[in-house]
Coordinates of C-alpha atoms and ligand atoms in Angstrom, one line a residue:
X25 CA 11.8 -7.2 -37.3
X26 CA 11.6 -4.6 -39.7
X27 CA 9.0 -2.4 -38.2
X28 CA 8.0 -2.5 -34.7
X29 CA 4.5 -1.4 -36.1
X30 CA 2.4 -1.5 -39.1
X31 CA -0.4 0.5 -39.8
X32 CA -2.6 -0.2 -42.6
X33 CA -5.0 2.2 -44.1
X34 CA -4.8 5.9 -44.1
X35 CA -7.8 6.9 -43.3
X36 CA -8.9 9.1 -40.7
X37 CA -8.8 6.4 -37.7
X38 CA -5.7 4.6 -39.4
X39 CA -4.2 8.8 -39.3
X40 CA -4.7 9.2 -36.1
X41 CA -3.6 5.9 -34.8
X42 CA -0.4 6.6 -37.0
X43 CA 0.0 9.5 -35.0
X44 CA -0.6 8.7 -31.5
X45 CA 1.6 5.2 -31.6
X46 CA 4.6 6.9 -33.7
X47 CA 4.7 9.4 -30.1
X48 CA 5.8 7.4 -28.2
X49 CA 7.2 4.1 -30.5
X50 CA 9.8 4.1 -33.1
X51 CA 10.1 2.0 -36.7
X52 CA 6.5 3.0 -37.5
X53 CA 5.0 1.9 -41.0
X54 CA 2.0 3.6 -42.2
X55 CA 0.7 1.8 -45.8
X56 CA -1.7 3.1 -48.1
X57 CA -2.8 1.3 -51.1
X58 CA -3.5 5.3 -52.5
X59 CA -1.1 7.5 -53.3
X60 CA -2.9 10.2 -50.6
X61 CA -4.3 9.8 -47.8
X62 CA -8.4 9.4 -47.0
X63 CA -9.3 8.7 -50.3
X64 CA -12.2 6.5 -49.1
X65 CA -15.4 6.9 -46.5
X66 CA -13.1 9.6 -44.6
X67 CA -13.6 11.8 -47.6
X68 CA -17.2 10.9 -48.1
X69 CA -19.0 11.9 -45.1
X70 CA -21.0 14.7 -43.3
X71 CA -17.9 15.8 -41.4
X72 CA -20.1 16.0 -38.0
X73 CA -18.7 15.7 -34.5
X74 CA -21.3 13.6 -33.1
X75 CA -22.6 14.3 -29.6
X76 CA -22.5 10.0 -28.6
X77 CA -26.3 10.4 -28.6
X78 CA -27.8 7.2 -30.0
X79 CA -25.5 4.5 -28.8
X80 CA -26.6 2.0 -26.3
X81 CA -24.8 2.6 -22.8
X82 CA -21.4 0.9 -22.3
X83 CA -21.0 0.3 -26.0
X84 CA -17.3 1.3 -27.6
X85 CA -19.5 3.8 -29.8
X86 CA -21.1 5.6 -26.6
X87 CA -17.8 5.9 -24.9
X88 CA -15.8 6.6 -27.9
X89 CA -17.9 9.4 -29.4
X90 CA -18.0 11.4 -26.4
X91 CA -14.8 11.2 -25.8
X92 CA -13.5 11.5 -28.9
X93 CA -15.9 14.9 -29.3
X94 CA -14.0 16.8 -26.8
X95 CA -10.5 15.2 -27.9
X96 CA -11.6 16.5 -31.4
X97 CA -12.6 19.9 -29.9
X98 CA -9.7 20.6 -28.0
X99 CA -7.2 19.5 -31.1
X100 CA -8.4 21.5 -33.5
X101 CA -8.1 24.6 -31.3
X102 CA -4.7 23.4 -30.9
X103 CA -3.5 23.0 -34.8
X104 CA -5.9 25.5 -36.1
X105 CA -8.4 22.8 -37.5
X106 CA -11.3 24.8 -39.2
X107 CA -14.8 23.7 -37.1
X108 CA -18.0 25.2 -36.2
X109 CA -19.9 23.8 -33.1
X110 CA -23.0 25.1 -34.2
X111 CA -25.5 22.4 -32.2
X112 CA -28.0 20.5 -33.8
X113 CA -31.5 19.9 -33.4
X114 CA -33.9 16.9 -33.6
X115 CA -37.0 17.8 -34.8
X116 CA -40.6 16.0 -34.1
X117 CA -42.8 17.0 -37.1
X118 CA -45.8 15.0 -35.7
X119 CA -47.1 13.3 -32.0
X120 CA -45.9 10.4 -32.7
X121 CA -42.1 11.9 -32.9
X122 CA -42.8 14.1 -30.1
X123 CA -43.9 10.6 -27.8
X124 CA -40.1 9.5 -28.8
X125 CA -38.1 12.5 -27.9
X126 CA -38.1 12.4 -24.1
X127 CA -36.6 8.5 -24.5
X128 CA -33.8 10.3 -26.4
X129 CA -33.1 12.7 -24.3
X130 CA -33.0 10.0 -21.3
X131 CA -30.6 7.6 -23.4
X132 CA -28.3 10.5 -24.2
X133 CA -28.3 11.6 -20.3
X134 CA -27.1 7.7 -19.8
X135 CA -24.3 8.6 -22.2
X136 CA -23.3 11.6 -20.4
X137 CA -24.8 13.9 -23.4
X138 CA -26.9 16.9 -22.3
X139 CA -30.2 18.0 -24.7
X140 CA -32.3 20.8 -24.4
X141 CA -36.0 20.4 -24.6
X142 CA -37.4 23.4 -26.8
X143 CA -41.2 24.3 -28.0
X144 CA -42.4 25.2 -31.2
X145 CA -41.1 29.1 -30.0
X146 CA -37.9 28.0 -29.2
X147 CA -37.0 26.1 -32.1
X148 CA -38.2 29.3 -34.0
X149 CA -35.8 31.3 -32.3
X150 CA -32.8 29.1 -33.6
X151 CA -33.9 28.6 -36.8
X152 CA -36.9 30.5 -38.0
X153 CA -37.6 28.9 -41.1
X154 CA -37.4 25.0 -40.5
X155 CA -41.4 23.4 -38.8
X156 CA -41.0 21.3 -35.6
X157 CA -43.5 21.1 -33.1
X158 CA -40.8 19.8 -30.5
X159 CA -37.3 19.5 -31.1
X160 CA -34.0 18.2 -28.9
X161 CA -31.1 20.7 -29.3
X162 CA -27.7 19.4 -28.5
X163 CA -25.1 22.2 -27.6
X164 CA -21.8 19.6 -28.6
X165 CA -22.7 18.5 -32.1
X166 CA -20.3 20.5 -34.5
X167 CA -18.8 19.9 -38.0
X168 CA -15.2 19.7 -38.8
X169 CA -12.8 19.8 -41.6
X170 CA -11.7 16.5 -42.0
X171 CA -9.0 17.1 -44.7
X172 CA -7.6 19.4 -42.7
X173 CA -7.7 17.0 -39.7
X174 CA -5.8 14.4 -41.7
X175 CA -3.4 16.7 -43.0
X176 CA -2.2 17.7 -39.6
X177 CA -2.5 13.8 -38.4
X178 CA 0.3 13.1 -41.8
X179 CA 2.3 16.0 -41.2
X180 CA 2.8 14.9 -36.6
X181 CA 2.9 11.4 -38.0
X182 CA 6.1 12.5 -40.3
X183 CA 6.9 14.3 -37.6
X184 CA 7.5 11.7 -35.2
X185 CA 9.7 9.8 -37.5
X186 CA 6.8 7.0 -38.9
X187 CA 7.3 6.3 -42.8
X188 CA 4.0 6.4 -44.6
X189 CA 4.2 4.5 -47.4
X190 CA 1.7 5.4 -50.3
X191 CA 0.6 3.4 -53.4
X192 CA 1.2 0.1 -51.9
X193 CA -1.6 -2.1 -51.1
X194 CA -1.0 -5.2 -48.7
X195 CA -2.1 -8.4 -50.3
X196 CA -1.0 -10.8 -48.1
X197 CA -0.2 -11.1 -44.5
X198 CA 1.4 -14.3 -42.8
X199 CA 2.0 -15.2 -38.8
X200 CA 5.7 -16.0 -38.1
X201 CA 7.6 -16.2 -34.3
X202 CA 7.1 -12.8 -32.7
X203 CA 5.2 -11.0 -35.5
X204 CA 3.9 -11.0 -38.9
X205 CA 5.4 -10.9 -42.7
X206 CA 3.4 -8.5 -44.9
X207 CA 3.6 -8.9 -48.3
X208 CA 2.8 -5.4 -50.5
X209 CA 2.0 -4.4 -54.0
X210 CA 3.3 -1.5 -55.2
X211 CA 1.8 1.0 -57.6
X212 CA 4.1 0.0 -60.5
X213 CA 3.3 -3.8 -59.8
X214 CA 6.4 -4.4 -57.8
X215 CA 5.9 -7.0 -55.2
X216 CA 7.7 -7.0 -51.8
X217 CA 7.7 -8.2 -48.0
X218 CA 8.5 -6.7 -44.6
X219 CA 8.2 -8.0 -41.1
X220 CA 7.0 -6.5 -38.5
X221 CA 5.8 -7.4 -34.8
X222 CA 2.5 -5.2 -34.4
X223 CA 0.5 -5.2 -37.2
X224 CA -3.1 -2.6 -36.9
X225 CA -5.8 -3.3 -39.3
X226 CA -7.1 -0.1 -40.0
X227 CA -7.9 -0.5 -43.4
X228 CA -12.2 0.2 -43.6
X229 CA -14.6 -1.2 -46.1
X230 CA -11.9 -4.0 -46.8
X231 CA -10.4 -4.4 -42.9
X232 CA -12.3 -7.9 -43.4
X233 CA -10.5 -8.8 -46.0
X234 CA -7.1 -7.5 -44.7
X235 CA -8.2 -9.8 -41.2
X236 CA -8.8 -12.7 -43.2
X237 CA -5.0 -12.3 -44.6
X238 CA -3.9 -12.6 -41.3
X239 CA -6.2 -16.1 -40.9
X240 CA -8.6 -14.2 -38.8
X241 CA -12.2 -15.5 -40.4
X242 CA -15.2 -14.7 -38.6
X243 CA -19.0 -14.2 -40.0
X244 CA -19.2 -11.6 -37.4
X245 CA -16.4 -9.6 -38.9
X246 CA -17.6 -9.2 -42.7
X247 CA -18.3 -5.8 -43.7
X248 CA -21.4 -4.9 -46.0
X249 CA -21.2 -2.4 -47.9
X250 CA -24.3 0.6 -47.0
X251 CA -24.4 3.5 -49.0
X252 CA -25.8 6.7 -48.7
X253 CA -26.3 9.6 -50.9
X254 CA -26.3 13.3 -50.7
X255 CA -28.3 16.4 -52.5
X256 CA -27.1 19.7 -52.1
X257 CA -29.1 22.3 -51.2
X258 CA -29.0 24.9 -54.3
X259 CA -27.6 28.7 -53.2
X260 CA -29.0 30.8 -52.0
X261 CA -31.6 28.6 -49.8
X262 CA -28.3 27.4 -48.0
X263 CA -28.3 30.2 -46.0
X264 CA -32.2 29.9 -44.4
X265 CA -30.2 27.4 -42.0
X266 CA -27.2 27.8 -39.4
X267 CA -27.2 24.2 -37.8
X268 CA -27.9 20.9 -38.3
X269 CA -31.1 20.0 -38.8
X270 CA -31.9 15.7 -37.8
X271 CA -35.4 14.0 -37.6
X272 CA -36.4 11.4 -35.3
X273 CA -34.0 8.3 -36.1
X274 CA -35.3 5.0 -37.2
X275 CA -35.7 2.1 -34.7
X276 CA -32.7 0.2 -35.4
X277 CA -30.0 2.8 -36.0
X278 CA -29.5 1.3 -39.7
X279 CA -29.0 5.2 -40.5
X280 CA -30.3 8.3 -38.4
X281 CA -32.7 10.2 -41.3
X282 CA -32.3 12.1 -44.1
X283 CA -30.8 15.0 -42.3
X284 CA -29.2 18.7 -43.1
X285 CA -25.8 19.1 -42.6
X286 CA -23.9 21.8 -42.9
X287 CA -20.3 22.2 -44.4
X288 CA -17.2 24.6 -43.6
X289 CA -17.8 26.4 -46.4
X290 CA -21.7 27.4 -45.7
X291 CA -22.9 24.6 -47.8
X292 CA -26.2 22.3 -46.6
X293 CA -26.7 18.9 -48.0
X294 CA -29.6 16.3 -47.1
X295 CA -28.6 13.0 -46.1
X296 CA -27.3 10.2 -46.2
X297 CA -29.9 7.7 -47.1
X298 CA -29.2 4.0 -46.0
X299 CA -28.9 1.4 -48.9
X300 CA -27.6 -1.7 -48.9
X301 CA -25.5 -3.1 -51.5
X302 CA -26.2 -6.3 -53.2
X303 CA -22.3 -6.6 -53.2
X304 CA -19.1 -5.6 -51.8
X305 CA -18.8 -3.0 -54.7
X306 CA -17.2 0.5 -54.8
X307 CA -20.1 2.0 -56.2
X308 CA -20.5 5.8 -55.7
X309 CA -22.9 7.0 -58.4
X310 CA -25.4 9.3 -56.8
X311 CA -29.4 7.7 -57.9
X312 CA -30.8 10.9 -59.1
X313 CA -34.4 9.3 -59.5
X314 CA -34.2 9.5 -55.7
X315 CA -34.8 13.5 -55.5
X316 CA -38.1 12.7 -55.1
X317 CA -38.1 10.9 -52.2
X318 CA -35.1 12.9 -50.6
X319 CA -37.5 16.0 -50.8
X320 CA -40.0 14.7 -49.8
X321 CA -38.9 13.2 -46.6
X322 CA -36.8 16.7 -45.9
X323 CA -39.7 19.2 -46.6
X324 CA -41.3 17.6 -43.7
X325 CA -39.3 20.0 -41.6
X326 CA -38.1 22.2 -44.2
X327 CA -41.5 23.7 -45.4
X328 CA -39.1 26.4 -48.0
X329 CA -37.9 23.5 -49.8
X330 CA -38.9 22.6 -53.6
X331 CA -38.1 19.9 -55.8
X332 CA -35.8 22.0 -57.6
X333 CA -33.5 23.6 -55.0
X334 CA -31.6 19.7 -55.1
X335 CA -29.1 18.8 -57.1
X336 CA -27.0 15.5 -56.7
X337 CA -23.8 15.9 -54.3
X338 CA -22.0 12.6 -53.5
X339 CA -22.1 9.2 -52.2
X340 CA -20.3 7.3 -49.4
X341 CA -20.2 3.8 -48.3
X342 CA -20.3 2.5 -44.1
X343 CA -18.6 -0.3 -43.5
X344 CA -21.3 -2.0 -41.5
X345 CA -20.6 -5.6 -39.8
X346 CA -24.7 -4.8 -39.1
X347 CA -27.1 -6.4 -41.9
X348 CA -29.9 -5.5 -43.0
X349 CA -32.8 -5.2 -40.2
X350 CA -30.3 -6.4 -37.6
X351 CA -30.2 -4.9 -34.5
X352 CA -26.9 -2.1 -33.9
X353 CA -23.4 -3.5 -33.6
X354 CA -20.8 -2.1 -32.1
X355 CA -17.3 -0.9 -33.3
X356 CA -14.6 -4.0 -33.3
X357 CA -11.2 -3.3 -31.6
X358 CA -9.4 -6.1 -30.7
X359 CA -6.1 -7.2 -30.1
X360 CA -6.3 -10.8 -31.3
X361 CA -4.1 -12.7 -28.5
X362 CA -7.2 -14.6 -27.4
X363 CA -7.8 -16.3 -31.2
X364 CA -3.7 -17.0 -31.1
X365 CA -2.9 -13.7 -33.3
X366 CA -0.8 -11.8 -30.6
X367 CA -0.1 -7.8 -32.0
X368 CA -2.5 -8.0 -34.5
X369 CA -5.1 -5.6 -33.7
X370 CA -8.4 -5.2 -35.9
X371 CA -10.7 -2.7 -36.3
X372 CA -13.7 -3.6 -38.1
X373 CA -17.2 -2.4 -38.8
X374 CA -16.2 1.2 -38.0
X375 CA -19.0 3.2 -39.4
X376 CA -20.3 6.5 -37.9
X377 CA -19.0 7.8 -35.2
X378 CA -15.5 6.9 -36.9
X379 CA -14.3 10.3 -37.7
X380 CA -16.3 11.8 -34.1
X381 CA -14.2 9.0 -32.3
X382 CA -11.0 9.1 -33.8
X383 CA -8.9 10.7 -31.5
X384 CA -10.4 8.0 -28.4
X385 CA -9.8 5.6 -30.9
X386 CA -6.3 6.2 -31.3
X387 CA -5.5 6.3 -27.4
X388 CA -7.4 2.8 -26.9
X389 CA -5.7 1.2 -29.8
X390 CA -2.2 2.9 -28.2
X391 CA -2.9 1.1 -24.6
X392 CA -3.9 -2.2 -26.8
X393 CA -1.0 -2.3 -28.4
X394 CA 1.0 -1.3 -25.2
X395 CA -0.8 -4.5 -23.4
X396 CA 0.2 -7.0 -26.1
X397 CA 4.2 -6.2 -25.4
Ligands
FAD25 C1 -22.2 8.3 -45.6 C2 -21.3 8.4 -44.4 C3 -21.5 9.5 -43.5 C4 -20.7 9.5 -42.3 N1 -20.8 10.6 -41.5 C5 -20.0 10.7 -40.4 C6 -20.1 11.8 -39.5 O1 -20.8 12.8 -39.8 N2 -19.4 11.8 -38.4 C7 -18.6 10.7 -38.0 O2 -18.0 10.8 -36.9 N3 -18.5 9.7 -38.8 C8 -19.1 9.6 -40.0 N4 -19.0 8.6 -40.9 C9 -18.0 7.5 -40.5 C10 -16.6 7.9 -40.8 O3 -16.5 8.5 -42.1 C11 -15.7 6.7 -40.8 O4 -15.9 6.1 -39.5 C12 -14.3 6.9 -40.9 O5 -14.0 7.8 -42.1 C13 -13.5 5.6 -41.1 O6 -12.1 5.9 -41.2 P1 -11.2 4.7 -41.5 O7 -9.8 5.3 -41.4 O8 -11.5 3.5 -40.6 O9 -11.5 4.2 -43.0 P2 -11.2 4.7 -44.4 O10 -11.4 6.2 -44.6 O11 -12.1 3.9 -45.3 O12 -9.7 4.4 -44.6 C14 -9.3 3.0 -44.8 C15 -8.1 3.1 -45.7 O13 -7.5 1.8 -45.8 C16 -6.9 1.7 -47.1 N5 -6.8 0.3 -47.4 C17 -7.8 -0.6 -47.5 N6 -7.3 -1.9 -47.8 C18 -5.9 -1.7 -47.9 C19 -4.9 -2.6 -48.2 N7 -5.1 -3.9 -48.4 N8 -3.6 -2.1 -48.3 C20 -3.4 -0.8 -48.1 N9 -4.4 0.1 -47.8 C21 -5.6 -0.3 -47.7 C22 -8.0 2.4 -48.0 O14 -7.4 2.8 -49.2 C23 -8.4 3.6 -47.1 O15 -7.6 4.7 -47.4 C24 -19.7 8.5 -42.0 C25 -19.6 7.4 -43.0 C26 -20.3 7.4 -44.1 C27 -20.1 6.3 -45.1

């Protein structure tokens, strides 16, 4: 074999797995259809560490996220990672949100995810000029600087000896005795192959496709494609907020409210929305005929904010194995021994709390790929 492991996809999760498996392995490939690293969702999102407290109890996202939190804490006070645990706060704007906010506070306690209960006073204490007449405050929520994060995953991943190998896309992936042939395309239209005995699909809104390659089809594995769009809150309202600001979610988890975030640099943006795509489309154009509606559902509990203090930011795209209206799915990691694919391990559908859980990720991958030896 010529690698003992293949990574595809350098995004955050397929970083951190890079980094964790070239530790203690050797003849580690890292490919990247780029010629950088996280060009995709792990650049276009609201950089939150997630407090795990949504997902149902026992589900890979619950126990991921919160472990992956305090992995994510402790590493970037190791390599100097720029984050700010600032909390967050969910905010009930009406009694219908304040009937919900006790069952939140019950299913994050299932999760092992403390809230704090505040009144109208409290909440004005934190943050004077947002309106809630309840809120939730959780002390672990935080925001991190995810380029920085990847940059440190490259540089311990180059560290350890891996070869990341950028501006190559794989296009075709075969099952031989003991492993798997993987068949490249690099950026000047050169084709190659390469074998290689583990093979981790880490490759996000296309991690279908790549496990189809491989002769893994399943309905329950297709991604569809859900975007959601920022605004940016103009300077100098930016600074009437310190942490992030969430309402009550929606039923089914599709997406958790248009909510403030706040950036390393001291910048707020509102959102992400949740839209479906018709199609499996790159398409990050930000609607601007949806300020409207984006202000409207943020002034609910941001009472300072007019029409005119948005402006467009960015778009991303989850990779959701979730359709529309159906209920929440869980993140896919599997090694595929049991459908005849031994040392090919998929990760699919691996939406928010992706970039939260990374680090959790990266060790359960490890001991999957450790089992299938
Ligand atoms: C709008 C939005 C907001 C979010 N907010 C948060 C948040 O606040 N907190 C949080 O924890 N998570 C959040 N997430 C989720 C998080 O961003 C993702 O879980 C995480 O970035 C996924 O990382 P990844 O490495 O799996 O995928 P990606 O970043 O998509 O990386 C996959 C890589 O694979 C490469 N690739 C694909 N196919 C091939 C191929 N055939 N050959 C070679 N390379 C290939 C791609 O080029 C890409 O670089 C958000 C996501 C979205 C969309």
């Amino acid at each position: 074999m010529d690698a003992d492991v293949t990574i595809i996809g350098a995004g955050v999760i397929g970083l951190a797995v890079a980094e964790k498996i070239s530790g203690s392995f050797s003849n580690i490939f890292l490919v990247e259809k780029y010629r950088t690293f996280g060009q995709e969702t792990s650049s276009r999102n609201s950089e939150v560490i997630h407090a795990g407290i949504y997902y149902p109890q026992g589900s890979l996202k619950a126990k991921l996220c919160v472990e992956g939190k305090n992995l994510l804490y402790d590493y970037c006070r190791k390599f100097d990672i720029p984050f700010n645990n600032c909390g967050k706060l969910i905010v009930a704007t009406n009694d219908q949100e304040v009937s919900v906010i006790e069952g939140i506070k019950t299913n994050a306690a299932k999760n092992g995810v403390e809230l704090n209960v505040l009144d109208k006073d409290q909440v004005y204490a934190l943050e004077p000029n947002i309106f809630a007449l309840k809120a939730l405050f959780s002390p672990t929520t935080g925001v991190v600087d995810s380029h920085s994060l990847m940059k440190r995953f490259e540089t311990n991943t180059l560290n350890n000896g891996a070869q990341i190998v950028y501006g190559s896309e794989v296009t075709g992936i075969r099952k031989i005795d003991s492993g798997y042939e993987i068949r490249l395309l690099d950026a000047d239209g050169n084709e190659f192959s390469f074998t290689s005995a583990v093979v981790i699909n880490s490759a996000g809104l296309t991690s279908d496709r790549v496990s189809e390659m491989a002769g893994i089809v399943d309905e329950i594995l297709k991604i569809h494609f859900c975007k959601g769009e920022y605004f940016r809150i103009r300077p100098p309202k930016n600074k009437l907020l310190k942490r992030l600001v969430y309402p009550v979610p929606h039923q089914n988890m599709e997406g958790i409210g248009i909510h403030v975030t706040i950036d390393m640099g001291g910048g707020v943006k509102l959102g992400p929305d949740v839209t479906y795509l018709d199609s499996n489309i790159y398409d990050y154009r930000v609607d601007t005929s949806k300020q409207e509606a984006f202000w409207r559902s943020a002034m609910r509990f941001l009472p300072f904010l007019e029409f005119e203090d948005l402006v467009p930011e960015m778009a991303g795209i989850r990779p959701k194995t979730q359709r529309p209206g159906d209920p929440i799915r869980d993140f896919y990691i599997r090694e595929e021994s049991e459908r005849g694919f031994r040392g090919f391990v998929n990760l699919v559908g691996m939406e928010s709390p992706g970039l939260t859980s990374c680090l959790a990720i990266a060790n359960y991958v490890h001991q999957l790929v450790i089992n299938s030896k």
